[in-house]
Amino acid sequence: GYFGGKADMLISRIIEVILLFPSFFLILILVAMIGPSIYIIMVVIGLTGWPGIARLIRGEVLKQRGNDYVAAARALGASHLRVLFRHILPNALAPALVAAPFGVASAIVVEAGLSVLGFGVRLPTPTWGILLKLGSSNYNYWWLIVAPSVAIFFTVTVFNLVGSGLRDAMDPRLRM
């Protein structure tokens, strides 16, 4: 994003192509072809999750590139790499740090959903989705469903609160 041009356009198009594939269905396809494994699920969630962060950082780099401190650094003779790594990236990484906990929370929900549907990891690997699936076979033991559901809820809520707290902490307009 900093240099623009054809390389920026090419990388943006690659990111858009990767964003076309829904991660849930891609995981289902790979699990059907290769077999269920926590490693396959983690890799696919990781490979389909990075383009959103990349677009966010690119947008921040484009925003930071137009700021006065970048022009001042260039006027003082700083190289492009120095401006990029010393001035722009530290300011552009804050939104990515804020988005990371939200990505972890969504990965937890995706894995649990896959395991509940029977497409996730298999026993003996313990996951909250497997616990939900095992508990749903007998509703007389309702606590077998409630306990993992509450655990997922609280974990996802904590990650979302951490992301919101990071957003509030890194927003310079909220500082006094």
Backbone as a chain_set.jsonl record, in Angstrom:
{"seq": "GYFGGKADMLISRIIEVILLFPSFFLILILVAMIGPSIYIIMVVIGLTGWPGIARLIRGEVLKQRGNDYVAAARALGASHLRVLFRHILPNALAPALVAAPFGVASAIVVEAGLSVLGFGVRLPTPTWGILLKLGSSNYNYWWLIVAPSVAIFFTVTVFNLVGSGLRDAMDPRLRM", "coords": {"N": [[0.797, -1.187, 0.0], [2.021, 1.205, 0.586], [3.815, 1.9, -1.473], [2.198, 1.695, -3.713], [0.976, 1.37, -7.075], [1.475, -1.267, -9.536], [2.17, -3.583, -8.098], [0.856, -3.255, -5.656], [-1.757, -3.278, -6.595], [-1.906, -5.914, -7.614], [-1.501, -7.47, -5.289], [-3.73, -6.653, -3.848], [-5.78, -7.704, -5.449], [-5.265, -10.452, -5.201], [-5.815, -10.778, -2.499], [-8.562, -10.185, -2.54], [-9.504, -12.321, -4.077], [-8.974, -14.485, -2.366], [-10.67, -13.806, -0.305], [-13.068, -14.472, -1.42], [-13.609, -17.147, -0.944], [-15.521, -18.891, 1.296], [-14.614, -19.66, 4.574], [-15.743, -21.656, 6.164], [-17.013, -23.497, 4.407], [-14.831, -24.223, 2.866], [-13.274, -25.521, 4.765], [-15.0, -27.676, 5.26], [-14.876, -28.991, 2.77], [-12.127, -29.696, 2.616], [-11.907, -31.328, 4.884], [-13.585, -33.402, 4.116], [-12.126, -34.406, 1.976], [-9.499, -34.951, 2.951], [-9.72, -35.744, 5.595], [-10.748, -35.511, 9.047], [-8.993, -33.246, 11.049], [-7.403, -31.41, 13.579], [-5.32, -29.803, 12.854], [-5.628, -29.321, 10.119], [-7.989, -27.853, 10.175], [-7.151, -25.626, 11.678], [-5.172, -24.578, 9.964], [-6.666, -23.916, 7.659], [-8.47, -22.038, 8.713], [-6.602, -20.107, 9.448], [-5.449, -19.512, 6.916], [-7.623, -18.452, 5.553], [-8.272, -16.339, 7.114], [-6.396, -14.262, 7.192], [-6.624, -12.345, 5.032], [-8.512, -10.319, 5.662], [-7.308, -8.913, 7.76], [-5.055, -8.068, 6.372], [-6.15, -6.312, 4.468], [-7.102, -4.388, 6.198], [-4.713, -3.403, 7.361], [-3.478, -2.449, 5.029], [-5.209, -0.371, 4.317], [-4.802, 1.306, 6.536], [-2.091, 1.895, 6.185], [-2.224, 3.337, 3.811], [-3.671, 5.516, 4.753], [-1.924, 6.538, 6.724], [0.234, 7.181, 5.135], [-0.414, 9.568, 3.94], [-0.142, 11.449, 5.925], [1.256, 14.296, 7.727], [3.636, 13.86, 9.15], [4.95, 11.877, 7.748], [5.581, 13.121, 5.368], [7.292, 15.035, 6.439], [9.376, 13.422, 7.415], [10.307, 12.355, 5.009], [11.155, 14.723, 3.837], [13.281, 15.343, 5.465], [15.099, 13.559, 4.58], [14.843, 10.828, 5.025], [14.867, 7.387, 4.174], [12.714, 5.353, 2.071], [12.28, 2.84, 3.233], [12.958, 3.332, 5.9], [10.998, 5.232, 6.618], [8.754, 3.67, 6.249], [9.087, 1.427, 8.045], [9.762, 2.639, 10.465], [7.996, 4.706, 10.99], [5.401, 4.465, 9.712], [4.435, 1.709, 9.878], [4.408, 1.104, 12.769], [2.258, 2.741, 13.528], [0.232, 1.773, 11.938], [-0.215, -0.815, 12.729], [-1.799, -0.961, 14.977], [-4.681, -1.191, 14.517], [-4.688, -3.845, 13.582], [-3.844, -5.272, 15.793], [-6.034, -4.845, 17.382], [-7.993, -6.191, 15.945], [-7.198, -8.84, 16.116], [-8.013, -10.331, 18.546], [-10.76, -10.593, 17.962], [-10.663, -12.213, 15.725], [-9.649, -14.58, 16.848], [-11.778, -15.254, 18.511], [-13.789, -15.736, 16.59], [-12.65, -17.927, 15.295], [-12.778, -19.86, 17.303], [-15.544, -20.212, 17.483], [-16.111, -21.157, 14.897], [-14.685, -23.604, 14.863], [-16.008, -24.979, 16.931], [-18.576, -25.097, 15.867], [-18.13, -26.704, 13.581], [-17.367, -29.1, 14.837], [-19.692, -29.741, 16.246], [-21.388, -30.295, 14.136], [-20.222, -32.582, 13.256], [-18.067, -32.55, 11.579], [-15.695, -31.717, 12.514], [-12.816, -32.124, 14.608], [-12.029, -35.423, 15.791], [-12.87, -37.721, 18.442], [-10.212, -38.91, 20.412], [-9.614, -36.244, 20.9], [-10.218, -33.455, 22.806], [-12.705, -31.04, 22.462], [-14.789, -28.121, 22.701], [-16.894, -28.212, 20.936], [-17.154, -30.968, 20.394], [-17.926, -31.829, 22.929], [-20.414, -30.559, 23.072], [-21.716, -31.911, 21.004], [-21.734, -34.559, 21.984], [-23.268, -34.158, 24.275], [-25.695, -33.446, 23.186], [-26.914, -35.744, 22.432], [-28.463, -36.791, 24.442], [-30.939, -35.319, 26.029], [-31.797, -35.419, 28.62], [-29.711, -35.112, 30.329], [-29.028, -32.227, 30.708], [-27.041, -30.508, 31.527], [-24.774, -31.282, 30.259], [-24.842, -30.02, 27.885], [-25.142, -27.362, 28.561], [-22.819, -26.628, 30.015], [-20.471, -26.687, 28.158], [-21.493, -24.83, 26.336], [-21.766, -22.474, 27.832], [-19.084, -22.128, 28.455], [-17.973, -21.65, 25.896], [-19.39, -19.325, 25.291], [-18.498, -17.507, 27.328], [-15.736, -17.467, 26.817], [-15.582, -16.469, 24.159], [-16.815, -14.022, 24.614], [-14.966, -12.828, 26.365], [-12.723, -12.592, 24.662], [-13.816, -10.809, 22.787], [-14.276, -8.6, 24.452], [-11.647, -8.008, 25.172], [-10.67, -7.25, 22.656], [-12.283, -4.964, 22.24], [-11.421, -3.426, 24.406], [-8.72, -3.055, 23.698], [-9.105, -1.55, 21.393], [-10.238, 0.767, 22.484], [-8.11, 1.558, 24.138], [-6.082, 2.111, 22.312], [-7.011, 4.171, 20.806], [-6.369, 7.366, 19.948], [-8.042, 9.563, 20.213], [-9.527, 9.161, 22.48], [-7.879, 9.608, 24.58], [-6.887, 11.637, 27.322]], "CA": [[0.0, 0.0, 0.0], [2.858, 2.406, 0.694], [4.391, 2.256, -2.765], [1.156, 1.754, -4.729], [1.36, 0.807, -8.362], [0.992, -2.573, -9.978], [2.343, -4.58, -7.03], [-0.254, -3.037, -4.726], [-2.973, -3.74, -7.278], [-1.853, -7.365, -7.684], [-1.714, -8.007, -3.945], [-5.134, -6.395, -3.508], [-6.629, -8.664, -6.18], [-5.062, -11.768, -4.572], [-6.581, -10.747, -1.242], [-9.983, -10.258, -2.871], [-9.806, -13.691, -4.513], [-8.985, -15.336, -1.176], [-11.879, -13.463, 0.448], [-14.23, -15.082, -2.068], [-13.849, -18.489, -0.435], [-15.948, -18.937, 2.695], [-13.741, -20.583, 5.292], [-16.509, -22.792, 6.682], [-17.189, -24.486, 3.346], [-13.504, -24.713, 2.489], [-12.917, -26.523, 5.776], [-15.816, -28.868, 5.002], [-14.347, -29.675, 1.589], [-10.84, -30.314, 2.947], [-12.142, -32.424, 5.832], [-14.142, -34.514, 3.346], [-11.091, -34.973, 1.113], [-8.31, -35.402, 3.665], [-10.079, -36.331, 6.878], [-10.79, -34.493, 10.101], [-7.784, -33.016, 11.836], [-7.366, -30.061, 14.142], [-4.306, -29.044, 12.137], [-6.235, -28.866, 8.863], [-8.942, -26.804, 10.511], [-6.396, -24.426, 12.066], [-4.501, -24.023, 8.785], [-7.649, -23.292, 6.782], [-8.931, -20.819, 9.382], [-5.516, -19.135, 9.317], [-5.275, -19.086, 5.528], [-8.756, -17.649, 5.109], [-8.474, -15.228, 8.031], [-5.423, -13.184, 7.059], [-6.902, -11.253, 4.091], [-9.208, -9.21, 6.304], [-6.291, -8.126, 8.475], [-4.193, -7.451, 5.362], [-6.869, -5.155, 3.927], [-7.144, -3.382, 7.257], [-3.382, -2.782, 7.453], [-3.252, -1.684, 3.797], [-5.952, 0.881, 4.45], [-4.116, 2.156, 7.517], [-0.845, 2.383, 5.578], [-2.598, 4.396, 2.874], [-4.06, 6.683, 5.549], [-0.734, 7.089, 7.368], [1.127, 7.698, 4.099], [-0.783, 10.947, 3.636], [0.019, 12.322, 7.086], [2.339, 15.276, 7.645], [4.91, 13.369, 9.69], [5.617, 11.108, 6.691], [6.173, 14.123, 4.471], [8.422, 15.643, 7.154], [10.471, 12.446, 7.433], [10.863, 12.299, 3.647], [11.859, 15.994, 3.59], [14.539, 15.286, 6.206], [16.007, 12.65, 3.902], [14.663, 9.43, 5.422], [14.589, 6.497, 3.052], [11.368, 4.775, 2.068], [12.215, 1.756, 4.216], [12.944, 3.93, 7.248], [9.674, 5.815, 6.831], [7.78, 2.58, 6.339], [9.241, 0.597, 9.248], [9.947, 3.428, 11.683], [6.909, 5.654, 11.218], [4.074, 4.054, 9.254], [3.998, 0.417, 10.422], [3.972, 1.14, 14.173], [0.943, 3.37, 13.635], [-0.757, 1.004, 11.185], [-0.433, -2.129, 13.339], [-2.774, -0.893, 16.073], [-5.954, -1.831, 14.165], [-4.518, -5.296, 13.465], [-3.822, -5.787, 17.164], [-7.41, -4.801, 17.864], [-8.778, -7.196, 15.224], [-6.728, -10.197, 16.418], [-8.896, -11.076, 19.462], [-12.011, -10.92, 17.294], [-10.371, -13.364, 14.873], [-9.544, -15.762, 17.706], [-13.139, -15.595, 18.93], [-14.513, -16.345, 15.467], [-12.066, -19.255, 15.048], [-13.342, -20.764, 18.316], [-16.93, -20.503, 17.106], [-16.085, -21.994, 13.685], [-14.27, -24.962, 15.234], [-17.08, -25.596, 17.702], [-19.656, -25.399, 14.932], [-17.745, -27.869, 12.783], [-17.384, -30.298, 15.681], [-21.092, -30.071, 16.53], [-21.946, -30.905, 12.93], [-19.549, -33.844, 12.993], [-17.006, -32.374, 10.593], [-14.5, -31.229, 13.194], [-11.882, -33.148, 15.075], [-12.662, -36.622, 16.345], [-12.412, -38.189, 19.747], [-10.156, -38.482, 21.795], [-9.232, -34.843, 21.045], [-11.337, -32.759, 23.442], [-13.065, -29.677, 22.08], [-16.112, -27.763, 23.187], [-17.868, -28.679, 19.954], [-17.383, -32.397, 20.628], [-18.718, -31.931, 24.159], [-21.793, -30.207, 22.711], [-22.28, -32.991, 20.191], [-22.002, -35.686, 22.872], [-24.354, -33.796, 25.176], [-26.968, -33.324, 22.471], [-27.516, -37.064, 22.185], [-29.391, -37.105, 25.521], [-31.349, -34.054, 26.636], [-32.062, -35.583, 30.051], [-28.531, -34.59, 31.005], [-28.95, -30.907, 30.097], [-25.806, -29.812, 31.904], [-23.726, -31.637, 29.294], [-24.926, -29.024, 26.815], [-25.014, -26.024, 29.122], [-21.441, -26.332, 30.434], [-19.621, -26.227, 27.051], [-22.075, -23.634, 25.731], [-21.38, -21.339, 28.676], [-17.639, -21.946, 28.302], [-17.767, -20.986, 24.609], [-19.925, -17.969, 25.407], [-17.612, -16.667, 28.133], [-14.447, -17.308, 26.137], [-15.772, -15.553, 23.034], [-17.091, -12.706, 25.188], [-13.706, -12.279, 26.871], [-11.912, -12.159, 23.52], [-14.439, -9.607, 22.238], [-14.011, -7.5, 25.377], [-10.226, -7.653, 25.021], [-10.578, -6.478, 21.412], [-12.876, -3.644, 22.472], [-10.52, -2.698, 25.29], [-7.561, -2.628, 22.911], [-9.55, -0.459, 20.52], [-10.366, 1.977, 23.305], [-6.796, 1.957, 24.64], [-5.216, 2.584, 21.241], [-7.643, 5.289, 20.1], [-5.807, 8.603, 20.507], [-9.093, 10.55, 20.483], [-10.086, 8.916, 23.791], [-6.9, 9.977, 25.606], [-7.076, 12.995, 27.838]], "C": [[0.845, 1.258, 0.0], [3.369, 2.849, -0.668], [3.337, 2.387, -3.855], [1.584, 1.022, -5.989], [0.794, -0.577, -8.623], [1.12, -3.645, -8.9], [1.211, -4.465, -6.015], [-1.558, -3.544, -5.329], [-3.024, -5.262, -7.328], [-2.126, -7.997, -6.324], [-3.163, -7.792, -3.517], [-6.061, -7.38, -4.21], [-6.481, -10.074, -5.608], [-5.851, -11.844, -3.27], [-8.068, -10.867, -1.523], [-10.39, -11.652, -3.338], [-9.881, -14.628, -3.31], [-10.227, -15.059, -0.336], [-13.143, -14.059, -0.167], [-14.59, -16.437, -1.471], [-14.306, -18.432, 1.011], [-15.173, -20.022, 3.438], [-14.487, -21.816, 5.773], [-16.652, -23.88, 5.616], [-15.858, -25.04, 2.849], [-13.016, -25.759, 3.484], [-13.704, -27.803, 5.555], [-15.285, -29.672, 3.822], [-13.036, -30.385, 1.926], [-10.999, -31.46, 3.94], [-12.709, -33.633, 5.106], [-13.07, -35.188, 2.494], [-9.964, -35.615, 1.908], [-8.654, -36.155, 4.937], [-10.019, -35.281, 7.963], [-9.491, -34.437, 10.897], [-7.813, -31.588, 12.354], [-6.367, -29.195, 13.391], [-4.847, -28.515, 10.811], [-7.187, -27.717, 9.136], [-8.209, -25.518, 10.882], [-5.734, -23.773, 10.856], [-5.506, -23.314, 7.887], [-8.207, -22.016, 7.416], [-7.86, -19.734, 9.283], [-5.359, -18.606, 7.905], [-6.432, -18.244, 5.014], [-8.997, -16.445, 6.012], [-7.542, -14.054, 7.819], [-5.824, -12.091, 6.077], [-7.649, -10.073, 4.708], [-8.257, -8.3, 7.046], [-5.386, -7.401, 7.476], [-4.864, -6.22, 4.75], [-6.919, -4.024, 4.94], [-5.803, -2.655, 7.368], [-3.086, -1.953, 6.208], [-3.979, -0.345, 3.865], [-5.305, 1.841, 5.436], [-2.817, 2.71, 6.95], [-1.157, 3.504, 4.59], [-2.994, 5.67, 3.619], [-2.829, 7.359, 6.171], [0.216, 7.724, 6.348], [0.832, 9.16, 3.771], [-0.605, 11.915, 4.792], [1.259, 13.205, 6.956], [3.669, 14.741, 8.152], [5.663, 12.508, 8.673], [6.288, 12.071, 5.714], [7.375, 14.788, 5.135], [9.617, 14.697, 7.188], [11.115, 12.347, 6.056], [11.651, 13.569, 3.347], [13.194, 16.035, 4.332], [15.515, 14.273, 5.628], [15.883, 11.193, 4.312], [14.318, 8.585, 4.203], [13.167, 5.953, 3.162], [11.247, 3.674, 3.126], [12.186, 2.291, 5.645], [11.578, 4.525, 7.569], [8.65, 4.714, 7.045], [7.889, 1.843, 7.663], [9.332, 1.402, 10.538], [8.727, 4.291, 12.014], [5.529, 5.087, 10.872], [3.615, 2.758, 9.916], [3.646, 0.445, 11.908], [2.595, 1.764, 14.364], [-0.142, 2.57, 12.925], [-1.063, -0.349, 11.82], [-1.471, -2.119, 14.45], [-4.122, -1.494, 15.694], [-5.85, -3.35, 14.012], [-4.475, -5.937, 14.844], [-5.218, -5.796, 17.772], [-8.237, -5.91, 17.215], [-8.39, -8.626, 15.584], [-7.615, -10.931, 17.424], [-10.243, -11.442, 18.843], [-11.823, -12.117, 16.363], [-10.257, -14.65, 15.667], [-10.935, -16.211, 18.144], [-13.923, -16.254, 17.798], [-13.952, -17.723, 15.13], [-12.597, -20.27, 16.054], [-14.753, -21.167, 17.932], [-16.977, -21.405, 15.871], [-15.71, -23.429, 14.037], [-15.368, -25.668, 16.013], [-18.249, -25.962, 16.801], [-19.354, -26.598, 14.063], [-17.817, -29.154, 13.604], [-18.808, -30.707, 16.022], [-21.728, -30.762, 15.329], [-21.3, -32.239, 12.581], [-18.43, -33.754, 11.983], [-15.711, -31.889, 11.211], [-13.593, -32.372, 13.581], [-12.66, -34.292, 15.713], [-12.134, -36.895, 17.743], [-11.113, -38.952, 19.562], [-9.734, -37.034, 21.981], [-10.402, -34.072, 21.652], [-11.507, -31.337, 22.896], [-14.453, -29.397, 22.618], [-17.198, -28.21, 22.217], [-18.181, -30.159, 20.116], [-18.209, -32.594, 21.887], [-20.175, -31.568, 23.901], [-22.461, -31.318, 21.919], [-22.617, -34.194, 21.066], [-23.164, -35.39, 23.81], [-25.699, -33.722, 24.481], [-27.621, -34.667, 22.191], [-28.509, -37.455, 23.272], [-29.73, -35.811, 26.26], [-31.726, -34.196, 28.101], [-30.888, -35.067, 30.885], [-28.209, -33.221, 30.406], [-27.644, -30.191, 30.406], [-24.65, -30.172, 30.975], [-23.733, -30.698, 28.088], [-24.635, -27.636, 27.357], [-23.552, -25.685, 29.437], [-20.546, -25.919, 29.257], [-20.168, -24.971, 26.371], [-21.69, -22.39, 26.519], [-19.886, -21.071, 28.553], [-17.32, -21.236, 26.98], [-18.217, -19.538, 24.698], [-18.964, -17.056, 26.172], [-16.263, -16.447, 27.452], [-14.552, -16.321, 24.986], [-16.043, -14.141, 23.546], [-15.818, -12.053, 25.71], [-12.829, -11.803, 25.721], [-12.494, -10.902, 22.884], [-14.215, -8.401, 23.147], [-12.557, -7.062, 25.329], [-10.035, -6.831, 23.753], [-11.15, -5.085, 21.558], [-11.998, -2.798, 23.386], [-9.277, -2.212, 24.573], [-7.923, -1.476, 21.992], [-9.644, 0.843, 21.304], [-9.003, 2.472, 23.786], [-5.913, 2.562, 23.551], [-5.818, 3.747, 20.45], [-7.133, 6.597, 20.69], [-6.871, 9.658, 20.815], [-9.705, 10.365, 21.861], [-9.126, 9.272, 24.916], [-7.126, 11.408, 26.047], [-5.767, 13.692, 28.037]], "O": [[0.422, 2.282, -0.537], [3.359, 4.039, -0.981], [3.548, 3.111, -4.828], [2.457, 0.155, -5.953], [-0.201, -0.999, -8.033], [0.264, -4.524, -8.8], [0.67, -5.477, -5.569], [-2.366, -4.167, -4.641], [-4.085, -5.845, -7.107], [-2.897, -8.952, -6.223], [-3.756, -8.667, -2.887], [-7.034, -7.842, -3.613], [-7.462, -10.815, -5.536], [-6.481, -12.86, -2.978], [-8.77, -11.584, -0.81], [-11.489, -12.114, -3.033], [-10.769, -15.479, -3.247], [-10.779, -15.973, 0.277], [-14.176, -14.139, 0.497], [-15.756, -16.832, -1.492], [-13.558, -17.972, 1.873], [-15.09, -21.161, 2.981], [-13.925, -22.911, 5.789], [-16.434, -25.058, 5.9], [-15.776, -26.204, 2.455], [-12.418, -26.763, 3.097], [-13.149, -28.897, 5.649], [-15.249, -30.901, 3.873], [-12.852, -31.547, 1.564], [-10.292, -32.462, 3.84], [-12.363, -34.768, 5.432], [-13.099, -36.405, 2.308], [-9.519, -36.712, 1.572], [-7.957, -37.097, 5.315], [-9.323, -34.275, 7.825], [-8.972, -35.457, 11.35], [-8.207, -30.667, 11.637], [-6.547, -27.98, 13.299], [-4.554, -27.383, 10.427], [-7.19, -26.721, 8.412], [-8.603, -24.435, 10.448], [-5.735, -22.548, 10.735], [-5.227, -22.218, 7.4], [-8.396, -21.017, 6.722], [-8.181, -18.567, 9.057], [-5.161, -17.409, 7.701], [-6.243, -17.408, 4.13], [-9.848, -15.61, 5.703], [-7.866, -12.941, 8.23], [-5.389, -10.956, 6.27], [-7.428, -8.932, 4.302], [-8.37, -7.076, 6.981], [-4.996, -6.256, 7.705], [-4.21, -5.198, 4.54], [-6.795, -2.851, 4.587], [-5.767, -1.428, 7.459], [-2.506, -0.871, 6.311], [-3.419, 0.691, 3.509], [-5.265, 3.049, 5.201], [-2.474, 3.865, 7.201], [-0.441, 4.504, 4.535], [-2.689, 6.775, 3.17], [-2.704, 8.584, 6.151], [0.917, 8.687, 6.661], [1.729, 9.902, 3.369], [-0.896, 13.102, 4.644], [2.178, 12.913, 6.191], [4.722, 15.125, 7.643], [6.89, 12.421, 8.731], [7.423, 11.853, 5.291], [8.37, 15.074, 4.469], [10.754, 15.132, 7.007], [12.339, 12.264, 5.949], [12.689, 13.517, 2.686], [14.134, 16.688, 3.88], [16.634, 14.137, 6.122], [16.752, 10.391, 3.97], [13.576, 9.014, 3.319], [12.512, 6.074, 4.197], [10.24, 3.585, 3.828], [11.472, 1.763, 6.497], [11.061, 4.339, 8.67], [7.786, 4.815, 7.916], [6.88, 1.652, 8.342], [9.005, 0.884, 11.606], [8.46, 4.573, 13.183], [4.592, 5.218, 11.66], [2.514, 2.709, 10.464], [2.64, -0.157, 12.284], [1.849, 1.364, 15.258], [-1.317, 2.678, 13.276], [-2.071, -0.969, 11.484], [-1.974, -3.178, 14.827], [-4.676, -2.255, 16.488], [-6.815, -4.066, 14.282], [-5.012, -7.028, 15.039], [-5.54, -6.662, 18.586], [-9.092, -6.505, 17.871], [-9.185, -9.542, 15.375], [-7.952, -12.088, 17.171], [-10.806, -12.488, 19.165], [-12.725, -12.944, 16.227], [-10.716, -15.7, 15.218], [-11.235, -17.405, 18.148], [-14.644, -17.225, 18.027], [-14.706, -18.604, 14.718], [-12.842, -21.422, 15.696], [-15.119, -22.337, 18.043], [-17.798, -22.32, 15.807], [-16.346, -24.37, 13.562], [-15.63, -26.847, 15.773], [-18.845, -27.028, 16.959], [-20.231, -27.429, 13.83], [-18.281, -30.181, 13.111], [-19.107, -31.9, 16.083], [-22.51, -31.7, 15.485], [-21.784, -32.95, 11.7], [-17.893, -34.78, 11.566], [-14.729, -31.672, 10.502], [-13.601, -33.439, 12.968], [-13.81, -34.129, 16.12], [-11.1, -36.371, 18.16], [-10.976, -39.62, 18.537], [-9.512, -36.614, 23.117], [-11.481, -34.04, 21.06], [-10.565, -30.545, 22.878], [-15.202, -30.316, 22.95], [-18.304, -28.55, 22.637], [-19.335, -30.568, 19.99], [-19.102, -33.441, 21.912], [-21.077, -32.201, 24.45], [-23.632, -31.629, 22.137], [-23.682, -34.79, 20.906], [-23.961, -36.28, 24.108], [-26.737, -33.914, 25.115], [-28.771, -34.716, 21.754], [-29.321, -38.355, 23.061], [-28.916, -35.28, 27.015], [-31.955, -33.188, 28.77], [-31.072, -34.636, 32.024], [-27.226, -33.076, 29.679], [-27.194, -29.354, 29.622], [-23.656, -29.448, 30.912], [-22.744, -30.6, 27.362], [-23.97, -26.83, 26.706], [-23.1, -24.575, 29.156], [-19.904, -24.872, 29.345], [-19.398, -24.142, 25.885], [-21.329, -21.368, 25.935], [-19.463, -19.915, 28.546], [-16.491, -20.326, 26.948], [-17.52, -18.632, 24.241], [-18.653, -15.956, 25.713], [-15.712, -15.347, 27.511], [-13.709, -15.434, 24.848], [-15.553, -13.169, 22.972], [-15.611, -10.855, 25.518], [-12.248, -10.72, 25.797], [-11.742, -10.015, 22.481], [-13.989, -7.294, 22.657], [-12.265, -5.871, 25.433], [-9.321, -5.828, 23.765], [-10.571, -4.121, 21.057], [-11.846, -1.596, 23.169], [-8.821, -1.092, 24.803], [-7.146, -0.536, 21.827], [-9.188, 1.891, 20.845], [-8.767, 3.68, 23.835], [-5.088, 3.43, 23.834], [-5.188, 4.25, 19.519], [-7.444, 6.905, 21.84], [-6.616, 10.563, 21.61], [-10.335, 11.286, 22.382], [-9.509, 9.243, 26.086], [-7.505, 12.272, 25.256], [-5.74, 14.846, 28.466]]}, "num_chains": 1, "name": "protein.A"}
